[in-house]
mmCIF file of C-alpha atoms in Angstrom:
data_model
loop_
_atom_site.group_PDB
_atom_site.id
_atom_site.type_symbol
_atom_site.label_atom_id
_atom_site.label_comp_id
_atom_site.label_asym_id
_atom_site.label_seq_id
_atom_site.Cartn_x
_atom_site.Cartn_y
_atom_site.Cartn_z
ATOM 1 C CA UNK A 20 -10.127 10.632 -20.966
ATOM 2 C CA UNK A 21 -12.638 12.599 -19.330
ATOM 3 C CA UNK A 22 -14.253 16.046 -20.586
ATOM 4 C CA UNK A 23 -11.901 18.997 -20.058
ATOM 5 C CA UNK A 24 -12.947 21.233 -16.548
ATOM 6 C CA UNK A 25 -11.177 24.801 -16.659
ATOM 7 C CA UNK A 26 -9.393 25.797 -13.544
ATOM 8 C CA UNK A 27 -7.850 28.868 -12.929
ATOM 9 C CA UNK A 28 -5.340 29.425 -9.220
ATOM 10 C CA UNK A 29 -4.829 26.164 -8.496
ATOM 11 C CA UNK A 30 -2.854 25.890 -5.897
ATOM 12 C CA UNK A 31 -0.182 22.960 -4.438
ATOM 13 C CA UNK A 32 -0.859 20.563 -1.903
ATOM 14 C CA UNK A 33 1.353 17.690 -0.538
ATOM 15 C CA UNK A 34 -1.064 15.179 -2.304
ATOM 16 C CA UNK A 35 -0.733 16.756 -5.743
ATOM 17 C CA UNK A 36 3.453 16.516 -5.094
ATOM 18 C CA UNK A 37 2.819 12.974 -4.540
ATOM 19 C CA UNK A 38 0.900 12.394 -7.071
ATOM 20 C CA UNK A 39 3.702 13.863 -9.443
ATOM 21 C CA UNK A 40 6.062 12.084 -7.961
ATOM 22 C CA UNK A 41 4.161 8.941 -8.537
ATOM 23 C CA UNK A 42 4.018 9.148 -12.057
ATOM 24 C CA UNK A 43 7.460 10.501 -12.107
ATOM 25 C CA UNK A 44 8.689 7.006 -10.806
ATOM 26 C CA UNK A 45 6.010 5.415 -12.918
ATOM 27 C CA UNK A 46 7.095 7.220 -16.019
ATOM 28 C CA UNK A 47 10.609 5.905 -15.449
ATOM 29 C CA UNK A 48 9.815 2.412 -14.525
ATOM 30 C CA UNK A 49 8.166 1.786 -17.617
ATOM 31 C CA UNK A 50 10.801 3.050 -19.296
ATOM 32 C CA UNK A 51 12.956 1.191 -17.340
ATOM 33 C CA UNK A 52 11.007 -2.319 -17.808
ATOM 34 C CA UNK A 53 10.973 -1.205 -21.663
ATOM 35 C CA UNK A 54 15.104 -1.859 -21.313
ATOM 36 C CA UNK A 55 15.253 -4.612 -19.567
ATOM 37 C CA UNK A 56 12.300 -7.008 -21.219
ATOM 38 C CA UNK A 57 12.819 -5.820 -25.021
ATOM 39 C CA UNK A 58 16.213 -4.380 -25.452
ATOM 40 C CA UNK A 59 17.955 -6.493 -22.693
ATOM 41 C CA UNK A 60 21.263 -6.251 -24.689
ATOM 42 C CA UNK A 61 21.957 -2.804 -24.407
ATOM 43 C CA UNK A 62 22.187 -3.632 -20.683
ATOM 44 C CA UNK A 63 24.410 -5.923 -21.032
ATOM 45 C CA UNK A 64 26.178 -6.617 -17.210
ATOM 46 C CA UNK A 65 23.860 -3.568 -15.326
ATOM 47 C CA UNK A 66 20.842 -6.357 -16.050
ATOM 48 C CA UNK A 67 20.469 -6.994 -12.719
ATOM 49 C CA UNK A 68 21.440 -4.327 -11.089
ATOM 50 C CA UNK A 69 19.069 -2.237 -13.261
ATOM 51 C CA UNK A 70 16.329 -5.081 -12.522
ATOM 52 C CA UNK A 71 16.922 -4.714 -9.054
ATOM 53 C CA UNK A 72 16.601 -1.270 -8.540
ATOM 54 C CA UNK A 73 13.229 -1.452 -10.737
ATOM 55 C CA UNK A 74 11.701 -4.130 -7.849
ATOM 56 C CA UNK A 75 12.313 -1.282 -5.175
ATOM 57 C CA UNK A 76 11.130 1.535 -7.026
ATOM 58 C CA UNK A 77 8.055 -0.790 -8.003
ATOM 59 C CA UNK A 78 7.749 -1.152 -4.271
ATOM 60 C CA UNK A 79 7.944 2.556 -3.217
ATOM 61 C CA UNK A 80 5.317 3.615 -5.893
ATOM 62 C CA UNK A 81 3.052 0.852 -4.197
ATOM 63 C CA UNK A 82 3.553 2.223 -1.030
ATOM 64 C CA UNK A 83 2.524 6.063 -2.560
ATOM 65 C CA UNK A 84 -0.571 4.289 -4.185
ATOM 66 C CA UNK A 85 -1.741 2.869 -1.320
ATOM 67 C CA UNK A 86 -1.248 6.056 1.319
ATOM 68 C CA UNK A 87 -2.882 8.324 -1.708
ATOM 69 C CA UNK A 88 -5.590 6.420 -2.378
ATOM 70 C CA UNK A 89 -6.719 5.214 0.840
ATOM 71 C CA UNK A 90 -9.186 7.099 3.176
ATOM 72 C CA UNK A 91 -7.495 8.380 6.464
ATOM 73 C CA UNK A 92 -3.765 8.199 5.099
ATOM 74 C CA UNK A 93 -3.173 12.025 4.688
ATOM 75 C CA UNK A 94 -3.749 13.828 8.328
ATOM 76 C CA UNK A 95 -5.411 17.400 7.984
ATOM 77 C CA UNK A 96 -2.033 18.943 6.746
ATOM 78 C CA UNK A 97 -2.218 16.785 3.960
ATOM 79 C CA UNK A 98 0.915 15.042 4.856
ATOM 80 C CA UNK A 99 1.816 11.001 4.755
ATOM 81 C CA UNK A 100 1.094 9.704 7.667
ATOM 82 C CA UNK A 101 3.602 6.716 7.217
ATOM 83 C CA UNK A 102 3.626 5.793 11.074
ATOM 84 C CA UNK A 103 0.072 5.164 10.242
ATOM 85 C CA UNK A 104 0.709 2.172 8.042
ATOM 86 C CA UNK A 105 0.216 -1.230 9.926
ATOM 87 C CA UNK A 106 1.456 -4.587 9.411
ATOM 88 C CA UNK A 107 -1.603 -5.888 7.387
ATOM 89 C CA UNK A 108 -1.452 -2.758 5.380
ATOM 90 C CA UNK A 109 2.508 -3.425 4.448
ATOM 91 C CA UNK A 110 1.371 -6.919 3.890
ATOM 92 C CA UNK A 111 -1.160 -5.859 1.535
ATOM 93 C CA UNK A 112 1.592 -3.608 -0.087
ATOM 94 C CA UNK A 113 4.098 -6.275 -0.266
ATOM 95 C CA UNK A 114 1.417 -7.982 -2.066
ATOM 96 C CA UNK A 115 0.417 -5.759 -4.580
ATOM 97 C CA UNK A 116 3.786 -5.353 -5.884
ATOM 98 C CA UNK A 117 4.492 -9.108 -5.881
ATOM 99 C CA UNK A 118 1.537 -9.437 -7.942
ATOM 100 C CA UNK A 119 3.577 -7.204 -10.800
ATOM 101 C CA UNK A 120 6.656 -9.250 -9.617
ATOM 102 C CA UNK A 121 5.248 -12.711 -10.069
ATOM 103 C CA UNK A 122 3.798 -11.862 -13.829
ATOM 104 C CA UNK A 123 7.020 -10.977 -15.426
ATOM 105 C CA UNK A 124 8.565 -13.109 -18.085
ATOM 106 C CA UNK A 125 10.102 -16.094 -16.393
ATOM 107 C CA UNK A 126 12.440 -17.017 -19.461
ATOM 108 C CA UNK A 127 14.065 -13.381 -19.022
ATOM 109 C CA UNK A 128 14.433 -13.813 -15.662
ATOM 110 C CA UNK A 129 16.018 -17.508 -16.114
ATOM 111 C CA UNK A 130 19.110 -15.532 -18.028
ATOM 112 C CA UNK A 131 19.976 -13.508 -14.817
ATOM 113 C CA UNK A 132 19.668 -16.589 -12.442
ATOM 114 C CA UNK A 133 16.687 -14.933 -11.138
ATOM 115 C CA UNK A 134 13.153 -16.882 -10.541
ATOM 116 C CA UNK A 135 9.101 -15.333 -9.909
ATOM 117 C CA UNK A 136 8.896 -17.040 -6.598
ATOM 118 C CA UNK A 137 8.387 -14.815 -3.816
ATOM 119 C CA UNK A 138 11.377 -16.022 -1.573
ATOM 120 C CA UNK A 139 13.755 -14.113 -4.639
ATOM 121 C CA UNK A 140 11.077 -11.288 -4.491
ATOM 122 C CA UNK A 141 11.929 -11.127 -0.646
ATOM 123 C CA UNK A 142 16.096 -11.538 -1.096
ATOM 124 C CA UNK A 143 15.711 -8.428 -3.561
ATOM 125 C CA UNK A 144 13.507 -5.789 -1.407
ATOM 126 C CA UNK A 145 16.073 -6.865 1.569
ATOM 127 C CA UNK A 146 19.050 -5.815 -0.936
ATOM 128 C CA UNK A 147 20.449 -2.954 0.030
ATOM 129 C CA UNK A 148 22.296 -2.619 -3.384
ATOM 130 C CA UNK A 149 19.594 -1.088 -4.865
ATOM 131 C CA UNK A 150 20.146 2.377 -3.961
ATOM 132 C CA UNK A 151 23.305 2.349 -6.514
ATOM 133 C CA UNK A 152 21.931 0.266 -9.142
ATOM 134 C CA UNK A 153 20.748 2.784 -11.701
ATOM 135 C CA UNK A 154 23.742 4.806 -11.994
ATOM 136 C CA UNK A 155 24.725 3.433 -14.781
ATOM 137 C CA UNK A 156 21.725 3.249 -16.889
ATOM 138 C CA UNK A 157 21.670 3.885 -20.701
ATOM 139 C CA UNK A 158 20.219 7.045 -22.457
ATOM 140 C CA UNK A 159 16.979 5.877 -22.713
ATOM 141 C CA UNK A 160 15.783 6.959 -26.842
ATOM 142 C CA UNK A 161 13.042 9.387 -27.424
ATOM 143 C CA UNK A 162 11.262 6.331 -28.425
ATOM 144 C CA UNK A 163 11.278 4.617 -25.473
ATOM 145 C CA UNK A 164 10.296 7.750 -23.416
ATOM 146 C CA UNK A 165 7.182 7.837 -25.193
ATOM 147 C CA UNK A 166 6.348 4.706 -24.796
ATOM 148 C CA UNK A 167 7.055 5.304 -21.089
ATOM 149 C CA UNK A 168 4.883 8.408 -21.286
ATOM 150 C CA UNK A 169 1.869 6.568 -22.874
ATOM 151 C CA UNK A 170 1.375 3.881 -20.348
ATOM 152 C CA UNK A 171 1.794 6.361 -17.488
ATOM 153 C CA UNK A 172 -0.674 8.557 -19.562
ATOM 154 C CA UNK A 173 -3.703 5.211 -19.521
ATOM 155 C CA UNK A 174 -3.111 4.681 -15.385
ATOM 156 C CA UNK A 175 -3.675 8.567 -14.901
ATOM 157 C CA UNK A 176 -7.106 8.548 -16.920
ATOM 158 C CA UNK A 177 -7.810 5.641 -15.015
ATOM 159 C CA UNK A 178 -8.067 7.184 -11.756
ATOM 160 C CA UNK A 179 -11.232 7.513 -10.134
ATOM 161 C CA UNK A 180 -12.515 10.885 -10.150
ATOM 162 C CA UNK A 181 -13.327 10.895 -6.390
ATOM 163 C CA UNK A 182 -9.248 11.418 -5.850
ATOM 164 C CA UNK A 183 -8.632 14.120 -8.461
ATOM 165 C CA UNK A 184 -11.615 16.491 -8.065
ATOM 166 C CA UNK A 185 -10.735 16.847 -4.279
ATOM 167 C CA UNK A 186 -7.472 18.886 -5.765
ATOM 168 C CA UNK A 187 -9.328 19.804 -8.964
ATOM 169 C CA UNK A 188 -7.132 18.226 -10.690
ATOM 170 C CA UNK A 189 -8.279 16.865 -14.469
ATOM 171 C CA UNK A 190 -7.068 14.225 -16.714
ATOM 172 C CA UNK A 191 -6.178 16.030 -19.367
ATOM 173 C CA UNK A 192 -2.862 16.012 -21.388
ATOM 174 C CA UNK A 193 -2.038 19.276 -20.361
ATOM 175 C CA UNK A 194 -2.116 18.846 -16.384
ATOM 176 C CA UNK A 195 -1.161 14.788 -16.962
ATOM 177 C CA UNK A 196 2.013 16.793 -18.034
ATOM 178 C CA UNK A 197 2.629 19.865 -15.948
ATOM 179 C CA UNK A 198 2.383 17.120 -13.124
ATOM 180 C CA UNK A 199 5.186 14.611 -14.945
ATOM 181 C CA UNK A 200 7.179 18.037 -15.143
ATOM 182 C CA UNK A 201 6.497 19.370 -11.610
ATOM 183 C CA UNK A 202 9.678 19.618 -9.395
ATOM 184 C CA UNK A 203 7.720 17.997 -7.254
ATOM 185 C CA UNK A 204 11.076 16.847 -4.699
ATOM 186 C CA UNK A 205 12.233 20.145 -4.650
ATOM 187 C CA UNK A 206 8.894 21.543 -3.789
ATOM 188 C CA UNK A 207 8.420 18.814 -0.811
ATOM 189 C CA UNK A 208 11.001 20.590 1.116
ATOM 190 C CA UNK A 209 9.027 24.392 0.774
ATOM 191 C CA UNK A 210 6.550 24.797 3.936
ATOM 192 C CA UNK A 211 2.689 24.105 3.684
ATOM 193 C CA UNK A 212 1.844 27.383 4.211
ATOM 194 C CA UNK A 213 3.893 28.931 1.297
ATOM 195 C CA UNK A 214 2.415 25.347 -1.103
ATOM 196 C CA UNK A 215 -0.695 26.910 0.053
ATOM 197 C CA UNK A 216 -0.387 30.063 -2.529
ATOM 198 C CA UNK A 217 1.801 28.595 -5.296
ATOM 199 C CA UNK A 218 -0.039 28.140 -8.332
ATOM 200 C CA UNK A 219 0.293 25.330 -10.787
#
């Protein structure tokens, strides 16, 4: 954790929303693999349906990472630039996240009919399914939500400086948490120019 940097009016930006929403999803997926890898019987038939929707939301925060960390991805209104994206770079993102894909535990998998090989990686991004699959999740325990918390918490501290100072952001507990609670999908729909003089 680096040495805590006081910062008064900070205000919002489209990058800091992402950001949030990144470890939003982040915070969730962990909780989410937390389910489906160590307590796989509280699932019982949403397994895969839970499983699937993980792979696509594993995807999406891949695709974040890679347009907030990579020079040239945000135009000067510090908006995505999606359109900007080109078929080696979605190759290289579809490759990151089949790098998480390929690692997970193959015996777990085996119980669901599912394999690590990247043809079943393929048939589960092209299922369109996955936009109904976590309806029906569990509670998830205060227990496992800190857990989730925790390893969201060690990939914040881990990013580069370079990224956060630009937005004067610091990775702190206090601002790693006023960005996990930031409405930050609500706020995506308010105008630049009024982000421009909201604190946070």
């Amino acid at each position: 954790m680096k040495d805590i940097e006081l910062e008064t009016n900070r205000t919002l930006t489209r990058w800091i929303l992402r950001l949030a929403n990144d470890l939003q999803m982040r915070c969730a997926t962990s909780a989410d693999e937390i389910l489906l890898f160590d307590n796989p019987s509280i699932l019982k038939k949403n397994w895969t349906n839970l499983f699937y929707y993980l792979v696509h939301t594993k995807y999406a925060i891949a695709l974040i990472d890679y347009v907030l960390f990579t020079e040239n991805m945000f135009d000067k209104n510090d908006s995505i630039e999606l359109e900007r994206l080109t078929d080696s770079d979605l190759c290289q993102i579809f490759n990151n996240t089949y790098e998480w894909y390929k690692k997970l535990p193959k015996n777990v998998l085996k119980i669901h009919n599912i394999d690590n090989s990247e043809k079943m990686f393929q048939e589960i991004l092209s299922d369109e399914r996955s936009s109904l699959c976590a309806i029906n999740k569990p509670l998830i325990s205060s227990k496992i939500t800190v857990m989730a918390q925790e390893i969201t918490k060690k990939w914040f501290y881990a990013i580069p400086d370079m990224y956060l100072k630009k937005y004067a952001i610091n990775q702190t507990e206090k601002d790693f948490y006023n960005l996990l609670l930031l409405k930050s999908l609500e706020l995506e729909r308010i105008d630049s120019t009024i982000l421009e003089i909201m604190n946070w």
